[in-house]
PDB file of C-alpha atoms in Angstrom:
ATOM      1  CA  MET B 768       1.061  -6.004  27.587  1.00  0.00           C
ATOM      2  CA  ASN B 769       3.775  -8.285  27.212  1.00  0.00           C
ATOM      3  CA  LYS B 770       5.205  -8.956  23.564  1.00  0.00           C
ATOM      4  CA  ASN B 771       3.936 -12.736  22.772  1.00  0.00           C
ATOM      5  CA  THR B 772       0.093 -11.104  23.326  1.00  0.00           C
ATOM      6  CA  PHE B 773       1.289  -7.723  21.283  1.00  0.00           C
ATOM      7  CA  TRP B 774       2.368 -10.351  18.063  1.00  0.00           C
ATOM      8  CA  MET B 775      -0.604 -12.354  18.918  1.00  0.00           C
ATOM      9  CA  LEU B 776      -2.809  -9.977  18.552  1.00  0.00           C
ATOM     10  CA  TRP B 777      -1.041  -8.389  15.593  1.00  0.00           C
ATOM     11  CA  MET B 778      -1.151 -11.555  13.551  1.00  0.00           C
ATOM     12  CA  ILE B 779      -4.176 -12.001  14.443  1.00  0.00           C
ATOM     13  CA  GLY B 780      -6.013  -7.850  13.193  1.00  0.00           C
ATOM     14  CA  LEU B 781      -3.151  -8.779   9.839  1.00  0.00           C
ATOM     15  CA  LEU B 782      -5.136 -11.640   9.041  1.00  0.00           C
ATOM     16  CA  THR B 783      -8.795 -10.635  10.035  1.00  0.00           C
ATOM     17  CA  ALA B 784      -8.220  -7.630   7.337  1.00  0.00           C
ATOM     18  CA  CYS B 785      -6.973 -10.020   4.376  1.00  0.00           C
ATOM     19  CA  ALA B 786     -10.202 -12.223   5.175  1.00  0.00           C
ATOM     20  CA  ASN B 787     -12.716  -8.738   4.574  1.00  0.00           C
ATOM     21  CA  ASN B 788     -10.983  -8.034   1.570  1.00  0.00           C
ATOM     22  CA  PRO B 789     -12.303  -9.676  -1.911  1.00  0.00           C
ATOM     23  CA  LYS B 790     -10.376 -12.562  -3.993  1.00  0.00           C
ATOM     24  CA  LEU B 791      -9.227 -10.813  -7.678  1.00  0.00           C
ATOM     25  CA  SER B 792     -10.264 -13.150 -10.326  1.00  0.00           C
ATOM     26  CA  ASN B 793      -7.641 -13.736 -13.457  1.00  0.00           C
ATOM     27  CA  GLU B 794     -10.314 -11.010 -15.235  1.00  0.00           C
ATOM     28  CA  ASP B 795     -10.259  -8.960 -12.571  1.00  0.00           C
ATOM     29  CA  TYR B 796      -6.821  -8.780 -12.483  1.00  0.00           C
ATOM     30  CA  LYS B 797      -6.199  -8.159 -16.061  1.00  0.00           C
ATOM     31  CA  THR B 798      -8.877  -5.357 -16.370  1.00  0.00           C
ATOM     32  CA  LEU B 799      -6.763  -3.683 -12.815  1.00  0.00           C
ATOM     33  CA  THR B 800      -3.534  -3.932 -14.382  1.00  0.00           C
ATOM     34  CA  SER B 801      -3.675  -2.819 -18.069  1.00  0.00           C
ATOM     35  CA  ARG B 802      -5.047   0.588 -20.001  1.00  0.00           C
ATOM     36  CA  GLU B 803      -5.796   1.331 -23.541  1.00  0.00           C
ATOM     37  CA  TYR B 804      -5.197   5.080 -24.286  1.00  0.00           C
ATOM     38  CA  ILE B 805      -6.122   7.047 -27.629  1.00  0.00           C
ATOM     39  CA  ASP B 806      -3.948   9.078 -29.788  1.00  0.00           C
ATOM     40  CA  VAL B 807      -0.411   8.911 -27.674  1.00  0.00           C
ATOM     41  CA  THR B 808       2.549   7.041 -28.238  1.00  0.00           C
ATOM     42  CA  GLU B 809       4.312   4.033 -27.067  1.00  0.00           C
ATOM     43  CA  VAL B 810       6.945   6.648 -25.772  1.00  0.00           C
ATOM     44  CA  GLN B 811       4.726   8.719 -24.817  1.00  0.00           C
ATOM     45  CA  VAL B 812       3.335   5.894 -22.238  1.00  0.00           C
ATOM     46  CA  LEU B 813       6.724   4.552 -21.547  1.00  0.00           C
ATOM     47  CA  GLN B 814       8.207   8.212 -20.564  1.00  0.00           C
ATOM     48  CA  ALA B 815       4.657   8.794 -18.573  1.00  0.00           C
ATOM     49  CA  ALA B 816       5.074   5.156 -16.364  1.00  0.00           C
ATOM     50  CA  GLU B 817       8.933   6.202 -15.869  1.00  0.00           C
ATOM     51  CA  GLU B 818       8.309   9.936 -14.714  1.00  0.00           C
ATOM     52  CA  ILE B 819       5.846   8.777 -12.004  1.00  0.00           C
ATOM     53  CA  LEU B 820       8.502   6.153 -10.437  1.00  0.00           C
ATOM     54  CA  ARG B 821      10.900   9.010 -10.465  1.00  0.00           C
ATOM     55  CA  LEU B 822       8.613  11.565  -8.869  1.00  0.00           C
ATOM     56  CA  ALA B 823       7.531   8.348  -6.305  1.00  0.00           C
ATOM     57  CA  ASP B 824      11.612   8.092  -5.504  1.00  0.00           C
ATOM     58  CA  GLY B 825      13.699   8.333  -8.838  1.00  0.00           C
ATOM     59  CA  ASP B 826      16.672   7.878  -6.564  1.00  0.00           C
ATOM     60  CA  ASP B 827      15.709   4.261  -5.592  1.00  0.00           C
ATOM     61  CA  PHE B 828      14.660   3.255  -8.378  1.00  0.00           C
ATOM     62  CA  LYS B 829      17.284   1.260 -11.278  1.00  0.00           C
ATOM     63  CA  ILE B 830      15.004   1.605 -14.535  1.00  0.00           C
ATOM     64  CA  LYS B 831      15.602  -0.381 -17.426  1.00  0.00           C
ATOM     65  CA  LYS B 832      13.936   1.063 -21.130  1.00  0.00           C
ATOM     66  CA  LEU B 833      12.945  -1.291 -24.162  1.00  0.00           C
ATOM     67  CA  PRO B 834      11.128   0.580 -26.811  1.00  0.00           C
ATOM     68  CA  GLN B 835       7.927  -1.683 -25.725  1.00  0.00           C
ATOM     69  CA  SER B 836       8.981  -1.985 -22.737  1.00  0.00           C
ATOM     70  CA  LEU B 837      10.244  -0.300 -18.684  1.00  0.00           C
ATOM     71  CA  SER B 838      11.294  -2.116 -15.987  1.00  0.00           C
ATOM     72  CA  ALA B 839      11.950  -0.988 -12.518  1.00  0.00           C
ATOM     73  CA  THR B 840      13.447  -1.907  -9.216  1.00  0.00           C
ATOM     74  CA  ARG B 841      13.410   0.221  -5.868  1.00  0.00           C
ATOM     75  CA  ARG B 842      15.758  -1.803  -2.727  1.00  0.00           C
ATOM     76  CA  TRP B 843      13.669   0.313  -0.010  1.00  0.00           C
ATOM     77  CA  ARG B 844      14.341  -0.410   4.607  1.00  0.00           C
ATOM     78  CA  VAL B 845      12.132   0.476   7.026  1.00  0.00           C
ATOM     79  CA  TYR B 846      14.052   0.949  10.802  1.00  0.00           C
ATOM     80  CA  ILE B 847      11.546   1.559  13.419  1.00  0.00           C
ATOM     81  CA  VAL B 848      13.063   1.389  16.777  1.00  0.00           C
ATOM     82  CA  LEU B 849      12.979  -2.661  17.017  1.00  0.00           C
ATOM     83  CA  TYR B 850      11.863  -3.505  13.595  1.00  0.00           C
ATOM     84  CA  TYR B 851      13.748  -3.705  10.804  1.00  0.00           C
ATOM     85  CA  SER B 852      13.119  -4.427   7.273  1.00  0.00           C
ATOM     86  CA  TRP B 853      14.014  -4.317   3.605  1.00  0.00           C
ATOM     87  CA  GLY B 854      12.806  -5.228   0.445  1.00  0.00           C
ATOM     88  CA  ASP B 855      12.909  -5.042  -3.446  1.00  0.00           C
ATOM     89  CA  ASP B 856       9.583  -3.448  -5.745  1.00  0.00           C
ATOM     90  CA  ASN B 857       9.610  -4.676  -8.631  1.00  0.00           C
ATOM     91  CA  TRP B 858       7.941  -2.980 -11.192  1.00  0.00           C
ATOM     92  CA  ASN B 859       7.135  -3.921 -15.245  1.00  0.00           C
ATOM     93  CA  VAL B 860       5.419  -1.434 -17.970  1.00  0.00           C
ATOM     94  CA  LYS B 861       5.057  -3.274 -21.453  1.00  0.00           C
ATOM     95  CA  THR B 862       3.043  -1.265 -23.916  1.00  0.00           C
ATOM     96  CA  VAL B 863       1.621  -2.782 -27.630  1.00  0.00           C
ATOM     97  CA  ALA B 864       0.935  -0.100 -29.908  1.00  0.00           C
ATOM     98  CA  THR B 865      -1.978  -0.940 -32.959  1.00  0.00           C
ATOM     99  CA  ASN B 866      -3.682   1.845 -34.964  1.00  0.00           C
ATOM    100  CA  ASN B 867      -4.124   4.618 -32.743  1.00  0.00           C
ATOM    101  CA  ASN B 868      -4.257   3.521 -30.009  1.00  0.00           C
ATOM    102  CA  VAL B 869      -1.203   1.967 -27.407  1.00  0.00           C
ATOM    103  CA  THR B 870      -2.325  -0.818 -24.860  1.00  0.00           C
ATOM    104  CA  ALA B 871      -0.670  -0.800 -21.654  1.00  0.00           C
ATOM    105  CA  THR B 872      -0.183  -3.163 -18.916  1.00  0.00           C
ATOM    106  CA  VAL B 873       1.615  -3.330 -15.086  1.00  0.00           C
ATOM    107  CA  GLN B 874       2.703  -5.442 -13.447  1.00  0.00           C
ATOM    108  CA  ILE B 875       4.145  -4.411  -9.606  1.00  0.00           C
ATOM    109  CA  SER B 876       5.033  -7.328  -7.373  1.00  0.00           C
ATOM    110  CA  THR B 877       7.579  -7.058  -4.273  1.00  0.00           C
ATOM    111  CA  LYS B 878       9.790  -9.097  -1.618  1.00  0.00           C
ATOM    112  CA  GLU B 879      10.243  -8.579   1.795  1.00  0.00           C
ATOM    113  CA  GLY B 880      12.466  -9.500   4.722  1.00  0.00           C
ATOM    114  CA  TYR B 881      12.218  -8.317   8.267  1.00  0.00           C
ATOM    115  CA  ILE B 882      13.627  -8.403  12.268  1.00  0.00           C
ATOM    116  CA  GLY B 883      11.572  -7.622  14.840  1.00  0.00           C
ATOM    117  CA  GLY B 884      10.465  -8.629  17.965  1.00  0.00           C
ATOM    118  CA  ILE B 885      10.030 -12.214  18.148  1.00  0.00           C
ATOM    119  CA  GLY B 886      10.298 -13.265  13.885  1.00  0.00           C
ATOM    120  CA  TYR B 887      13.296 -13.142  10.883  1.00  0.00           C
ATOM    121  CA  ILE B 888      12.585 -13.501   7.558  1.00  0.00           C
ATOM    122  CA  ASN B 889      15.082 -13.705   5.281  1.00  0.00           C
ATOM    123  CA  MET B 890      14.263 -11.817   1.757  1.00  0.00           C
ATOM    124  CA  ASP B 891      16.446 -13.505  -0.588  1.00  0.00           C
ATOM    125  CA  GLY B 892      14.610 -16.605  -0.366  1.00  0.00           C
ATOM    126  CA  ALA B 893      11.284 -15.191  -0.401  1.00  0.00           C
ATOM    127  CA  PRO B 894       9.071 -15.482  -3.630  1.00  0.00           C
ATOM    128  CA  LYS B 895       8.460 -12.463  -5.128  1.00  0.00           C
ATOM    129  CA  THR B 896       4.469 -11.317  -4.492  1.00  0.00           C
ATOM    130  CA  MET B 897       2.096  -9.531  -6.161  1.00  0.00           C
ATOM    131  CA  ILE B 898       0.717  -6.891  -5.017  1.00  0.00           C
ATOM    132  CA  HIS B 899      -2.719  -7.534  -4.140  1.00  0.00           C
ATOM    133  CA  GLY B 900      -5.860  -5.030  -4.092  1.00  0.00           C
ATOM    134  CA  ASP B 901      -6.954  -2.617  -6.673  1.00  0.00           C
ATOM    135  CA  ALA B 902      -6.126   0.572  -4.928  1.00  0.00           C
ATOM    136  CA  ILE B 903      -2.141   0.884  -5.797  1.00  0.00           C
ATOM    137  CA  TYR B 904      -3.060   0.099  -9.757  1.00  0.00           C
ATOM    138  CA  ASP B 905      -6.057   3.073  -9.014  1.00  0.00           C
ATOM    139  CA  LEU B 906      -3.363   5.357  -8.105  1.00  0.00           C
ATOM    140  CA  PHE B 907      -1.211   4.249 -11.387  1.00  0.00           C
ATOM    141  CA  TRP B 908      -3.440   4.707 -13.619  1.00  0.00           C
ATOM    142  CA  ALA B 909      -4.904   8.549 -12.205  1.00  0.00           C
ATOM    143  CA  ARG B 910      -1.292   9.659 -12.496  1.00  0.00           C
ATOM    144  CA  MET B 911      -0.668   8.102 -16.227  1.00  0.00           C
ATOM    145  CA  ASP B 912      -4.048   9.800 -17.103  1.00  0.00           C
ATOM    146  CA  TYR B 913      -2.873  12.956 -15.663  1.00  0.00           C
ATOM    147  CA  LEU B 914       0.447  12.973 -17.267  1.00  0.00           C
ATOM    148  CA  LEU B 915      -0.698  11.464 -21.027  1.00  0.00           C
ATOM    149  CA  GLY B 916      -3.726  14.333 -20.380  1.00  0.00           C
ATOM    150  CA  LYS B 917      -6.081  12.112 -19.546  1.00  0.00           C
ATOM    151  CA  ARG B 918      -7.236  13.731 -16.275  1.00  0.00           C
ATOM    152  CA  PRO B 919      -6.866  16.691 -15.106  1.00  0.00           C
ATOM    153  CA  ASP B 920      -5.776  16.746 -11.956  1.00  0.00           C
ATOM    154  CA  TRP B 921      -2.291  14.448  -9.835  1.00  0.00           C
ATOM    155  CA  MET B 922      -3.454  11.922  -7.543  1.00  0.00           C
ATOM    156  CA  THR B 923      -1.961  12.450  -4.813  1.00  0.00           C
ATOM    157  CA  CYS B 924      -1.187   9.990  -1.768  1.00  0.00           C
ATOM    158  CA  GLU B 925      -3.661  11.582   0.460  1.00  0.00           C
ATOM    159  CA  MET B 926      -5.705  11.249  -2.067  1.00  0.00           C
ATOM    160  CA  SER B 927      -4.879   7.555  -2.586  1.00  0.00           C
ATOM    161  CA  ASP B 928      -4.931   6.759   1.020  1.00  0.00           C
ATOM    162  CA  ASN B 929      -8.422   8.753   1.620  1.00  0.00           C
ATOM    163  CA  ARG B 930     -10.167   6.399  -0.942  1.00  0.00           C
ATOM    164  CA  ILE B 931      -9.002   3.517   0.827  1.00  0.00           C
ATOM    165  CA  LYS B 932     -10.548   4.743   4.174  1.00  0.00           C
ATOM    166  CA  GLN B 933     -13.489   5.437   1.951  1.00  0.00           C
ATOM    167  CA  LYS B 934     -13.300   1.828   1.077  1.00  0.00           C
ATOM    168  CA  ILE B 935     -13.723   3.202  -2.596  1.00  0.00           C
ATOM    169  CA  VAL B 936     -10.890   1.422  -3.279  1.00  0.00           C
ATOM    170  CA  TRP B 937      -8.852  -1.758  -1.315  1.00  0.00           C
ATOM    171  CA  GLY B 938      -5.405  -3.259  -0.312  1.00  0.00           C
ATOM    172  CA  ASP B 939      -1.486  -1.755  -0.707  1.00  0.00           C
ATOM    173  CA  ASN B 940      -0.552   1.596  -2.295  1.00  0.00           C
ATOM    174  CA  SER B 941       2.982   1.444  -0.080  1.00  0.00           C
ATOM    175  CA  THR B 942       4.910   0.880  -3.340  1.00  0.00           C
ATOM    176  CA  LEU B 943       4.056   4.449  -3.890  1.00  0.00           C
ATOM    177  CA  CYS B 944       3.227   6.016  -1.229  1.00  0.00           C
ATOM    178  CA  HIS B 945       5.258   4.624   2.460  1.00  0.00           C
ATOM    179  CA  MET B 946       5.659   7.594   3.925  1.00  0.00           C
ATOM    180  CA  LEU B 947       8.712   6.756   5.440  1.00  0.00           C
ATOM    181  CA  ASN B 948      10.681   5.943   2.403  1.00  0.00           C
ATOM    182  CA  ILE B 949       9.029   7.497  -0.387  1.00  0.00           C
ATOM    183  CA  LYS B 950       9.578  11.362  -1.494  1.00  0.00           C
ATOM    184  CA  ASP B 951       6.571  11.645  -3.466  1.00  0.00           C
ATOM    185  CA  ASN B 952       7.456  14.546  -5.931  1.00  0.00           C
ATOM    186  CA  ILE B 953       4.100  16.620  -7.565  1.00  0.00           C
ATOM    187  CA  PRO B 954       4.901  16.950 -11.526  1.00  0.00           C
ATOM    188  CA  THR B 955       4.757  20.434 -12.836  1.00  0.00           C
ATOM    189  CA  SER B 956       3.171  19.686 -16.110  1.00  0.00           C
ATOM    190  CA  PRO B 957       1.242  16.468 -17.699  1.00  0.00           C
ATOM    191  CA  ILE B 958       3.358  15.539 -20.498  1.00  0.00           C
ATOM    192  CA  VAL B 959       0.563  15.328 -22.866  1.00  0.00           C
ATOM    193  CA  SER B 960      -1.290  18.508 -23.703  1.00  0.00           C
ATOM    194  CA  SER B 961      -4.739  17.838 -22.555  1.00  0.00           C
ATOM    195  CA  ARG B 962      -7.585  16.991 -25.558  1.00  0.00           C
ATOM    196  CA  GLN B 963     -10.139  17.690 -23.870  1.00  0.00           C
TER     197      GLN B 963
END
């Protein structure tokens, strides 16, 4: 198979995969990106979010903390034979407290450039794109739930990948689970003790 045929088949496969995934409405997206936690503080919620990112790849995240928010950027690079890609993953977590509840929201976006085969895209001019699909949010909130004492187990990348294979969730989880550039460490214990 020549190089042009390979890239044409790769592009058709990519477009087919995108066409088969459902579109997220604004309401679906809002549901995916926010959670309400009872009997925890904003500090604990932001501490849990920071812990998730540090466990994933703490050396590469640049994290800025404010009293009610956390923003983080991770620059990454992947080299595979004749292909080189690079990009920035951007995370923003915000909290709002009311009475005994804390509402947490997360926004995840990425910006990517690559050189390979017959293509070159420079990341500098590329816009940030939101992560599509619910897989990354499913993983993020499962890990938040564990750290905040609302779930008994830590969702691993393998568990997340299996949920994608079983079509329980769909989309990309590589901002927390890329096998080539994420460490994906496991915490020793939750931040908040379980109240179950």
